[in-house]
mmCIF file of C-alpha atoms in Angstrom:
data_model
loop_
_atom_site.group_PDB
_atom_site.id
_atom_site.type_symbol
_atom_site.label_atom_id
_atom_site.label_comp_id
_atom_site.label_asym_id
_atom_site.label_seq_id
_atom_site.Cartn_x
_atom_site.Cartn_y
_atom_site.Cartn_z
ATOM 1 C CA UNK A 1 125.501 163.402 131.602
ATOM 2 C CA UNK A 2 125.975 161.183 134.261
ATOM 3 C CA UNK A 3 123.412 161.970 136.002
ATOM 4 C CA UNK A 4 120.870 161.923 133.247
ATOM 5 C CA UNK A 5 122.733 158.294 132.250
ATOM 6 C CA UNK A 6 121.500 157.460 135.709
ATOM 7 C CA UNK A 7 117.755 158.675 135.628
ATOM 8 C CA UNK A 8 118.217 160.763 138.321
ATOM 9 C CA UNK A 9 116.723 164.685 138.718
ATOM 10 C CA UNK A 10 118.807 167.279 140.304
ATOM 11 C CA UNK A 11 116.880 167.462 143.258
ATOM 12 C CA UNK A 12 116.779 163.175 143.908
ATOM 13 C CA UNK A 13 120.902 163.777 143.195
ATOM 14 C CA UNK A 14 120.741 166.448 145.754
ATOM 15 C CA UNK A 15 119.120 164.736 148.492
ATOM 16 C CA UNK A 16 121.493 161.660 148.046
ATOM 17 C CA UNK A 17 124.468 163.872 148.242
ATOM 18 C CA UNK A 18 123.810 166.263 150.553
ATOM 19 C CA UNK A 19 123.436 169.807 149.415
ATOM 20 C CA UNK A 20 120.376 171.822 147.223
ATOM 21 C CA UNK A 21 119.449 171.173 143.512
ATOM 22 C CA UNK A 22 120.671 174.641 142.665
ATOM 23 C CA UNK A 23 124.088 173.723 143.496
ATOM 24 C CA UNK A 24 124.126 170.538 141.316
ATOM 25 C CA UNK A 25 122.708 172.946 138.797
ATOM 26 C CA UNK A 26 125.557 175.244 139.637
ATOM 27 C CA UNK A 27 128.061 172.140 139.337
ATOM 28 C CA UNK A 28 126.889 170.876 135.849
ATOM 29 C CA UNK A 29 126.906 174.840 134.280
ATOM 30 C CA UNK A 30 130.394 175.280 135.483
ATOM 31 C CA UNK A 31 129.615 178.161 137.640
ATOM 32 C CA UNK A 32 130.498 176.568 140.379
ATOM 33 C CA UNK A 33 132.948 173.215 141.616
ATOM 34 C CA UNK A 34 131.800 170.348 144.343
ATOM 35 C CA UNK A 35 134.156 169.778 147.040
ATOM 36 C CA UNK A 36 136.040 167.267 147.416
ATOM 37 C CA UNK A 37 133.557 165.353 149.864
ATOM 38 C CA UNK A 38 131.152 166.089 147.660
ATOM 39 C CA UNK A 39 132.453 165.075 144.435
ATOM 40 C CA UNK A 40 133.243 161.657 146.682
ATOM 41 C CA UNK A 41 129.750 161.160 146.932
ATOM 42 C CA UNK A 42 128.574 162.254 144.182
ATOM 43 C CA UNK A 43 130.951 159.009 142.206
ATOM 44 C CA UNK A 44 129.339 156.644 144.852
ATOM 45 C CA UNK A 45 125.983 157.414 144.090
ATOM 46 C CA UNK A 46 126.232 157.949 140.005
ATOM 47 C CA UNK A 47 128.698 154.569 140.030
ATOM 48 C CA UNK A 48 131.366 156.076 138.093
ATOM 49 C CA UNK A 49 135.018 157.104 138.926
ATOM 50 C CA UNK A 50 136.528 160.600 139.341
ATOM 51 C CA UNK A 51 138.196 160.615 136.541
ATOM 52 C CA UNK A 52 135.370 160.432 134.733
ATOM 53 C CA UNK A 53 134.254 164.054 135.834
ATOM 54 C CA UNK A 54 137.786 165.642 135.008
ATOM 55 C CA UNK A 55 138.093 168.940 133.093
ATOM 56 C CA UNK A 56 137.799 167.961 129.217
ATOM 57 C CA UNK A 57 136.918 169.156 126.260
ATOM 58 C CA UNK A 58 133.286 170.536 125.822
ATOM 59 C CA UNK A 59 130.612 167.722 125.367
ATOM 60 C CA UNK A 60 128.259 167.806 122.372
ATOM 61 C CA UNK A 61 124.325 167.683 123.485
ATOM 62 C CA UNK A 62 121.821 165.876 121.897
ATOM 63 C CA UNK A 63 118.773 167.636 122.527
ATOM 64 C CA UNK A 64 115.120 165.885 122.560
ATOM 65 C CA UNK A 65 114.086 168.119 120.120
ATOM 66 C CA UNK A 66 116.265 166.556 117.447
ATOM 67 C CA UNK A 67 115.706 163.311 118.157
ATOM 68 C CA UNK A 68 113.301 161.083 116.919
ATOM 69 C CA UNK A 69 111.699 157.911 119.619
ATOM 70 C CA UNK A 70 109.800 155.451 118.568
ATOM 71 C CA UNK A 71 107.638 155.384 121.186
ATOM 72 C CA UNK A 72 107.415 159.363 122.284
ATOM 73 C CA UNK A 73 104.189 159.797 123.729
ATOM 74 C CA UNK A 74 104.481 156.119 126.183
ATOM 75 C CA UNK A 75 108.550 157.596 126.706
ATOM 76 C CA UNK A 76 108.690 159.646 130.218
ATOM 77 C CA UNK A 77 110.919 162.528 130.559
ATOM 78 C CA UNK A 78 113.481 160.578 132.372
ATOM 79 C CA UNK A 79 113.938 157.854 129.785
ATOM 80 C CA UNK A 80 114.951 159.993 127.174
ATOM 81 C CA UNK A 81 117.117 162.020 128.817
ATOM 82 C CA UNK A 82 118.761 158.741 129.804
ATOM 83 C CA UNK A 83 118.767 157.701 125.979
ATOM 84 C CA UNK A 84 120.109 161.016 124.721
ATOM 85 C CA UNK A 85 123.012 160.949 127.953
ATOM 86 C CA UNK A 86 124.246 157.771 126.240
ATOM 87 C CA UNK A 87 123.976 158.362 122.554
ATOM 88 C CA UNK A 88 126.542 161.785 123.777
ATOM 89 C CA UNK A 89 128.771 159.402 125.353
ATOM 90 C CA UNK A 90 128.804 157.767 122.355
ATOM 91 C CA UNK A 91 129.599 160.316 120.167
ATOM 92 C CA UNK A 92 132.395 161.803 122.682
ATOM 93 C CA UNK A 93 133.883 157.671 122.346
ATOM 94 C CA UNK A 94 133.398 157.614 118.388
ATOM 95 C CA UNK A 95 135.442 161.391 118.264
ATOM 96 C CA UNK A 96 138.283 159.460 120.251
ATOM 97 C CA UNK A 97 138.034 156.897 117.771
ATOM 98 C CA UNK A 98 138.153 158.633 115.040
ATOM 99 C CA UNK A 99 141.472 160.624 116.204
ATOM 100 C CA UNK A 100 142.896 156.932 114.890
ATOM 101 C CA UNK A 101 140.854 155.474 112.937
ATOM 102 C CA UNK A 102 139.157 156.813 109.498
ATOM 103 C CA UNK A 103 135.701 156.151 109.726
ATOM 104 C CA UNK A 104 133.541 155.653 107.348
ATOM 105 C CA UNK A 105 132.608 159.013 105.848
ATOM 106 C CA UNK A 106 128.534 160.701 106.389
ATOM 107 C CA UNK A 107 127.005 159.500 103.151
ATOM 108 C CA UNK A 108 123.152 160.248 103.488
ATOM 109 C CA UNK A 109 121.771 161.412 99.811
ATOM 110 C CA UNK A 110 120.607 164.839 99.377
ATOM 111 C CA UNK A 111 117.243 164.960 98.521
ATOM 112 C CA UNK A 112 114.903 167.724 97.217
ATOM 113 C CA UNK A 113 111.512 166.542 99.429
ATOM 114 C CA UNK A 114 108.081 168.538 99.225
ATOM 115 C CA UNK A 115 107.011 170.622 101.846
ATOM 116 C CA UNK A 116 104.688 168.145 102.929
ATOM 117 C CA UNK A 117 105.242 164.680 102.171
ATOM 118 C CA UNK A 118 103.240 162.357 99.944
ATOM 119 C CA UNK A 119 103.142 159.226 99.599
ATOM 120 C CA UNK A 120 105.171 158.658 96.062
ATOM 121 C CA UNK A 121 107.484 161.499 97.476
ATOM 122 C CA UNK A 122 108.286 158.605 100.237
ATOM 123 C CA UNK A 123 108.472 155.900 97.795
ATOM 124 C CA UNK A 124 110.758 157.740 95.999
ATOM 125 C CA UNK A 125 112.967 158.965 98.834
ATOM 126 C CA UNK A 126 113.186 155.348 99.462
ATOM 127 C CA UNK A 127 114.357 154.329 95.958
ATOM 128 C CA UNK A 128 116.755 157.173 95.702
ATOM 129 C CA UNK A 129 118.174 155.779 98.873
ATOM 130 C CA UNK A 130 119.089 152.586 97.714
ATOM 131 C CA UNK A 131 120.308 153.767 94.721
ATOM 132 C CA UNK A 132 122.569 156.086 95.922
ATOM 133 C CA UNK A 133 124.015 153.295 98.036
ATOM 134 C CA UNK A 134 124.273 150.927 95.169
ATOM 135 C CA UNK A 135 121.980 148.156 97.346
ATOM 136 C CA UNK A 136 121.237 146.044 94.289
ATOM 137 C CA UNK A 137 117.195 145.133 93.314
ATOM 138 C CA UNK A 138 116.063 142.620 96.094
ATOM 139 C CA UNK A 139 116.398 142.226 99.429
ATOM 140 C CA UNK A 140 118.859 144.263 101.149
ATOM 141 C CA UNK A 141 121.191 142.059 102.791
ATOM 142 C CA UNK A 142 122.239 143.970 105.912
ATOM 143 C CA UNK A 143 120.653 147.128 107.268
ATOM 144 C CA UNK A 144 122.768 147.529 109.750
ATOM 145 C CA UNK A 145 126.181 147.318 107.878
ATOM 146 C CA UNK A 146 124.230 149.856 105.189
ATOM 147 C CA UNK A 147 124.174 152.470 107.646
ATOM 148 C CA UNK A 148 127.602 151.523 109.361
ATOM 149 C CA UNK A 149 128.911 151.436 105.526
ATOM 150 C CA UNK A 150 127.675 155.304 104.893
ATOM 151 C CA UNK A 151 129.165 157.107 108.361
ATOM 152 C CA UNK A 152 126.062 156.127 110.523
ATOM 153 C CA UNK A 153 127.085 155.248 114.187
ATOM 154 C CA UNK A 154 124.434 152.254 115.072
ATOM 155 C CA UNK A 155 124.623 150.536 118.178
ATOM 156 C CA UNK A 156 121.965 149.217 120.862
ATOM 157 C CA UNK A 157 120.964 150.558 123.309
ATOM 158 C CA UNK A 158 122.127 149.029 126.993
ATOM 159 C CA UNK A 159 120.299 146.496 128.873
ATOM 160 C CA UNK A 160 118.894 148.739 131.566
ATOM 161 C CA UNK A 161 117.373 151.363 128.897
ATOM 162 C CA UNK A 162 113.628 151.429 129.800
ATOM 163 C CA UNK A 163 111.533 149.389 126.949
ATOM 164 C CA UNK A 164 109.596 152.021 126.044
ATOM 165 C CA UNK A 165 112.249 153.892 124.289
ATOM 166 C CA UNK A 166 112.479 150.875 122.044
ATOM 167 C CA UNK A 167 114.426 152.766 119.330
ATOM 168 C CA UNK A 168 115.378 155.927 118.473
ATOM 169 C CA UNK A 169 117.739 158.299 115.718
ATOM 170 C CA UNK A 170 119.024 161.698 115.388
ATOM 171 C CA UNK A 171 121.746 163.814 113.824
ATOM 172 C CA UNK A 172 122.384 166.878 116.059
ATOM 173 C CA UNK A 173 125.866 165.679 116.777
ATOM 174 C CA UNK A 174 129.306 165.519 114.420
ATOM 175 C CA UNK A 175 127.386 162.238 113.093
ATOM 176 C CA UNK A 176 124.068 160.746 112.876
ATOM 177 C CA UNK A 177 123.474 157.839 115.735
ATOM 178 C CA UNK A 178 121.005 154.638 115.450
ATOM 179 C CA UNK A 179 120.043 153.074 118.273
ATOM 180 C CA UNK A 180 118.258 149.862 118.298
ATOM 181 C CA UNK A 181 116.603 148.185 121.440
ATOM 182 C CA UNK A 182 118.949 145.583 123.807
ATOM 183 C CA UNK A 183 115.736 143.569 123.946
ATOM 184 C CA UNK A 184 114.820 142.596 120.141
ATOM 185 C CA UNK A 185 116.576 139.652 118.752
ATOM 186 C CA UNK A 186 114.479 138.823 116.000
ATOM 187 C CA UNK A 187 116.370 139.505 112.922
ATOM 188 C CA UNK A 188 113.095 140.327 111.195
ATOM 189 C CA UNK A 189 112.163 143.102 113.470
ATOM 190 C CA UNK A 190 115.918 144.758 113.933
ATOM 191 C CA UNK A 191 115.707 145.161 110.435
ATOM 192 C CA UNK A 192 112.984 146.893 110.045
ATOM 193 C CA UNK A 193 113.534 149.045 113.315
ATOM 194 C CA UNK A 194 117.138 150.318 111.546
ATOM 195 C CA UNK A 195 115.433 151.304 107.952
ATOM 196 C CA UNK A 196 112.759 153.177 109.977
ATOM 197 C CA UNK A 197 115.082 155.145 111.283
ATOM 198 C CA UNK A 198 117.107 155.326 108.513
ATOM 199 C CA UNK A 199 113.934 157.059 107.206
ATOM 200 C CA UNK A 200 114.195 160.150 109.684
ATOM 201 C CA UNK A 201 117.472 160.217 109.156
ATOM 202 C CA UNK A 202 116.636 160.910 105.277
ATOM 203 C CA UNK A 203 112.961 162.502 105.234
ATOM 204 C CA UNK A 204 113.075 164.369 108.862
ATOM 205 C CA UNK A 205 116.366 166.400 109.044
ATOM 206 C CA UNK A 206 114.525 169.329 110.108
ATOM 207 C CA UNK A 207 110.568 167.689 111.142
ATOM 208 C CA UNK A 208 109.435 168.088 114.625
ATOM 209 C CA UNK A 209 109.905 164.439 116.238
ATOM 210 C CA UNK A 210 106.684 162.172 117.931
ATOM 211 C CA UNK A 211 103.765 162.752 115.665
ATOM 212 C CA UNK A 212 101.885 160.022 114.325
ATOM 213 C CA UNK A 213 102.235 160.937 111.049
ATOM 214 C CA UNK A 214 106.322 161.733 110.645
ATOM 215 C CA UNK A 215 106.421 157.886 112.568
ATOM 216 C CA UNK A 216 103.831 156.716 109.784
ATOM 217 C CA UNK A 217 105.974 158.399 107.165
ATOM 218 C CA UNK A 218 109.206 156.491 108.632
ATOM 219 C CA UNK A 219 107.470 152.901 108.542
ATOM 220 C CA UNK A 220 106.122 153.718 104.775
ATOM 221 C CA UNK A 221 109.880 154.608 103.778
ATOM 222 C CA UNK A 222 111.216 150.887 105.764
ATOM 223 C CA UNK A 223 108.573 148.942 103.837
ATOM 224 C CA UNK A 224 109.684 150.134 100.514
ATOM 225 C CA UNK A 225 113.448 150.332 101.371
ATOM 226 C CA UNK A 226 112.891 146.417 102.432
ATOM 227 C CA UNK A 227 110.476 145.593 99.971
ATOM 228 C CA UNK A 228 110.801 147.814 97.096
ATOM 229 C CA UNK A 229 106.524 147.935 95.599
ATOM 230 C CA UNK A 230 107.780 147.011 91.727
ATOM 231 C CA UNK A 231 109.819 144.119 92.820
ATOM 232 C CA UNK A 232 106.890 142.251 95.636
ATOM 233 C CA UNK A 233 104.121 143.473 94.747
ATOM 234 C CA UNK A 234 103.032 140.585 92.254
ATOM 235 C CA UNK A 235 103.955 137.843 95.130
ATOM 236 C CA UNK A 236 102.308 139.133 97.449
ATOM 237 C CA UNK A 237 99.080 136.753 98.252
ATOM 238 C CA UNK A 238 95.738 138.252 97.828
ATOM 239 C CA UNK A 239 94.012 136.144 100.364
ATOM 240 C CA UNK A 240 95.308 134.914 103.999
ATOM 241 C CA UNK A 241 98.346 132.160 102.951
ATOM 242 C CA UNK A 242 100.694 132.043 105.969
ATOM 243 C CA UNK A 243 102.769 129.517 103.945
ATOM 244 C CA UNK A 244 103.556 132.030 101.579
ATOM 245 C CA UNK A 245 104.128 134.933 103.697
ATOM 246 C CA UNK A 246 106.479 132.596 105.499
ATOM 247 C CA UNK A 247 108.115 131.819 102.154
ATOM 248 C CA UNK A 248 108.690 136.053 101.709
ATOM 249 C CA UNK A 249 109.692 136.333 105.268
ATOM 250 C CA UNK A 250 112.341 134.280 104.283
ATOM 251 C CA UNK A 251 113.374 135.998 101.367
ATOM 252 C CA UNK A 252 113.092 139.552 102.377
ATOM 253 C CA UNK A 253 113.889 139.231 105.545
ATOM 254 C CA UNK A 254 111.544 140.907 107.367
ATOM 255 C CA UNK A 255 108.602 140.424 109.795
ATOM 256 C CA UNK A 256 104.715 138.515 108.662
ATOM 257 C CA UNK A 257 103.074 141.559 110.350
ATOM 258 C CA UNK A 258 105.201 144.093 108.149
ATOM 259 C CA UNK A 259 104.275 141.712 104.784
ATOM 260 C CA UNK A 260 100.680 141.570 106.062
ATOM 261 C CA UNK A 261 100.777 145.236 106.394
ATOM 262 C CA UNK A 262 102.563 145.300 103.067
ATOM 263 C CA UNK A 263 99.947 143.728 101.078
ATOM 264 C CA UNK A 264 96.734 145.622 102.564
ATOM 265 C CA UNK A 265 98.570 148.760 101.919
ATOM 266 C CA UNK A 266 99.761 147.913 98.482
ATOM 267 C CA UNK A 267 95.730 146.549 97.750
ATOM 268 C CA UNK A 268 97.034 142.755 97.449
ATOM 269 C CA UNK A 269 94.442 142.343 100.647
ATOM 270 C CA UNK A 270 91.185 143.303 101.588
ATOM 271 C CA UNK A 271 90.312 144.526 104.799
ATOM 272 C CA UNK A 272 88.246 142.275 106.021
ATOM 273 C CA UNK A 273 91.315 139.577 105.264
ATOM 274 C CA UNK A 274 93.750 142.305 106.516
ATOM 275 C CA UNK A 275 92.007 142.690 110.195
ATOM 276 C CA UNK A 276 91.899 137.890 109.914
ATOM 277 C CA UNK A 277 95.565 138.221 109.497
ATOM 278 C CA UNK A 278 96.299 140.533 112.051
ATOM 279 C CA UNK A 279 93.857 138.666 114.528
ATOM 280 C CA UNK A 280 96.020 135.522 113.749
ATOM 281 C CA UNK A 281 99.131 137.388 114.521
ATOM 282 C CA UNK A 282 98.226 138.957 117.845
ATOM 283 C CA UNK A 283 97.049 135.059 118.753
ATOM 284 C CA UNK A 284 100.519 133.976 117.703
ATOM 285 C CA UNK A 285 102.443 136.826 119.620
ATOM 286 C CA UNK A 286 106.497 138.146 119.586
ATOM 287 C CA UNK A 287 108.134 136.240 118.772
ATOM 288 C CA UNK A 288 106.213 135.675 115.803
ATOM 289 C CA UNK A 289 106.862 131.657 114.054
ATOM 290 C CA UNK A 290 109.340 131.278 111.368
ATOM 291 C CA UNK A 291 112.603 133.214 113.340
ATOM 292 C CA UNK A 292 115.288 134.073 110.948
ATOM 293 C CA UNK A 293 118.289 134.062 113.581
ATOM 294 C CA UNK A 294 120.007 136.486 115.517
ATOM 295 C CA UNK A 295 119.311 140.283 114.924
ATOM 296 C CA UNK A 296 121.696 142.142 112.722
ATOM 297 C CA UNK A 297 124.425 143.112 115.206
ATOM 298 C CA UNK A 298 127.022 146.829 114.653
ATOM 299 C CA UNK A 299 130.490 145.872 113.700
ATOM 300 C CA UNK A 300 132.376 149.160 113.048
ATOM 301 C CA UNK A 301 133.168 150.755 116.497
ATOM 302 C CA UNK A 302 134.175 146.816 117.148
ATOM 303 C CA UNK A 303 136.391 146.578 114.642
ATOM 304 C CA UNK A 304 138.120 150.031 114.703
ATOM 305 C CA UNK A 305 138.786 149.008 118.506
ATOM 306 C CA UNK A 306 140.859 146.112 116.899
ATOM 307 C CA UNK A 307 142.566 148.177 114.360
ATOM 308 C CA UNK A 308 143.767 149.830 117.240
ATOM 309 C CA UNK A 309 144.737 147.403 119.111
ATOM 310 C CA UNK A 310 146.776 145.576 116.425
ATOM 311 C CA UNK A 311 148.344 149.188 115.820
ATOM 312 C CA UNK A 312 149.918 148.882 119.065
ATOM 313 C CA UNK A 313 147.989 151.332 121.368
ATOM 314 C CA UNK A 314 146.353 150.243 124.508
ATOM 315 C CA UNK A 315 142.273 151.541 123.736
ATOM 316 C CA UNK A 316 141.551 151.441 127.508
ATOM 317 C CA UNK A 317 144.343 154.006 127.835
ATOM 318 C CA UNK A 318 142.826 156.412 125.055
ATOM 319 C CA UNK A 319 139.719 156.228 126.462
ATOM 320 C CA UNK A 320 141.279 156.724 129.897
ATOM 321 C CA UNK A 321 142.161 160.072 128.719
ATOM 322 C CA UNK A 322 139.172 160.994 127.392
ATOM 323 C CA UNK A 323 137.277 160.561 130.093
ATOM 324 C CA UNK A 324 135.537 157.272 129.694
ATOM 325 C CA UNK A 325 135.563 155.138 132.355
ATOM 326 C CA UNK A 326 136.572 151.448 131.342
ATOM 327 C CA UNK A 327 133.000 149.934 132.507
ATOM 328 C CA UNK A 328 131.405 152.654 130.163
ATOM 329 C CA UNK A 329 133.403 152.092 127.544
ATOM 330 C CA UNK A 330 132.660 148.246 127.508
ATOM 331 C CA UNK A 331 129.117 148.945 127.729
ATOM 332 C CA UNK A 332 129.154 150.947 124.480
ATOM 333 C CA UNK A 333 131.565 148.480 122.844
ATOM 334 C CA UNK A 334 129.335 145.477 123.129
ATOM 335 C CA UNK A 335 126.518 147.535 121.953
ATOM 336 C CA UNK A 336 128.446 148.500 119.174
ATOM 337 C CA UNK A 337 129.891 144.688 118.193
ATOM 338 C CA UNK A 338 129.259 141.143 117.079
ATOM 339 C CA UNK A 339 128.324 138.954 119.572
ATOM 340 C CA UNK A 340 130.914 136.513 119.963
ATOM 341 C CA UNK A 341 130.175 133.219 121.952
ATOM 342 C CA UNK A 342 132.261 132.919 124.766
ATOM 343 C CA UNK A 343 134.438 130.033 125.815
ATOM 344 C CA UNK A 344 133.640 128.541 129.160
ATOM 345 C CA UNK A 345 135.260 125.474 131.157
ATOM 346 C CA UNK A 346 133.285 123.468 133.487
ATOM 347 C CA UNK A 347 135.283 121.964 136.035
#
């Protein structure tokens, strides 16, 4: 894990270190223990403490194969190992919570899909969704606290994570795990990023991750999570009126390039005005005009932290004993919180 964490391959570890990439294979299957020189280095050059390597209880592996990125195909090798090292030392920190804290329960519905999806199969999946949630007709008003609400662990991803991973889901550990880029705070866009993979999560339990069309599938089950078709459909404009769209934006919370899209694919546009708009958009650029504030930030992994805290147990300590170095642990805790402004003195 740590090594993957740090992008590193057995034999770049090696070199660093010392000795051959069979023996850091040898190391990480258990077959065989670094010395203590060696173990020195190898905490100087992965940056994290001795303890942190301690015998423990068996970690849970999120393979790529179950996991679904955004961006597969412009993702190297390295970059997703990296991803998939984190969202495991995420789920070994939300097991330690949970040994004080009852979470949330795993609430995704259980739906009977085709064999290969259609289109009002995907509409439907989408309705079904909200339904079973009890989101109420209209916009729904947090994503985020949806999934957080129904047992899913979302967080974002660290600063350092490369870009191209962007976003990514998957459910091959005790719970599923969202994780949303460091790098997007546009409200509109972490919205939309968090139903599309709420959309794996419900129509790709079992789909082979990275082709076009399960991440086409995804995006058609955001738009009508977001903006159910019965309830926008007759506001949408049928020619180019960025007023308007801004006026939507606003309401539904989500991006001008996903209403644009929304409208071509719902037949409110035509494409000649459907390519105008998106030539206006590209001129315009990310951030798009018309920000709606802050992205939608986790909450529950912050506030179980408190729970424990006012319960009289020192979190660092838990952790501590699990394994988790304090710097790690803060990482994933201010992925997985509010941002709070801080306080600062000039004297």
């Amino acid at each position: 894990m740590a090594r993957r964490l740090r992008r590193k391959t057995k034999a770049t570890l090696a070199r660093e270190v010392g000795v051959t990439p069979t023996a850091i294979g040898q190391f990480e299957k258990n077959l065989s223990k670094p010395t203590q020189g060696v173990l020195a280095r190898l905490c100087l050059q992965l940056g994290l403490p001795r303890e942190f390597f301690g015998a423990g209880r068996p970690l849970a592996l999120l393979p790529a194969s179950g996991a679904h990125f955004r961006s597969l195909r412009s993702t190297s090798a390295a970059s997703r190992e990296q991803a998939l090292a984190y969202g495991e030392l995420c789920l070994e920190l939300v097991d330690l919570v949970g040994a004080y804290v009852d979470l949330p329960s795993v609430s995704l519905p259980e739906l009977e899909l085709p064999e290969e999806l259609t289109d009002e199969a995907i509409v439907e999946a989408a309705r079904l969704t909200r339904a079973a949630w009890g989101i109420a007709p209209g916009p729904v008003p947090s994503v985020v606290q949806a999934l957080e609400a129904h047992g899913i662990i979302a967080l974002r991803l660290p600063t350092e994570t490369d870009a191209a991973v962007d976003a990514f889901s998957t459910y091959s550990g005790a719970r599923p795990l969202v994780f949303l880029s460091p790098t997007k705070d546009d409200k509109a866009r972490s919205r939309f990023d968090a139903a599309h993979e709420l959309g794996h999560l419900v129509l790709h339990p079992d789909t082979e991750p990275g082709s076009k069309l399960v991440e086409q599938q995804a995006h058609q089950f955001a738009a009508e999570f977001l903006m159910p078709r019965d309830e926008i459909v007759e506001d949408l404009p049928r020619r180019i009126n960025w007023p308007a769209f801004h006026e939507l934006k606003r309401h539904w919370g989500v991006s001008l390039r996903a209403l644009v899209y929304r409208a071509h694919s719902l037949g409110r546009l035509s494409e000649a005005s459907y390519r105008r708009a998106n030539q206006q958009l590209s001129v315009w650029g990310h951030p798009e005009p018309g920000p709606l504030g802050p992205a939608e930030s986790p909450q529950v992994l912050g506030i179980a932290r408190q729970l424990i805290t006012d319960g009289g147990y020192d979190f660092e300590a838990i952790m501590a004993a699990g394994r988790i170095a304090p710097e790690v642990t803060e990482a994933v805790m201010d992925a997985a919180s509010t941002v709070r402004p801080k306080l600062q003195f000039v004297v």
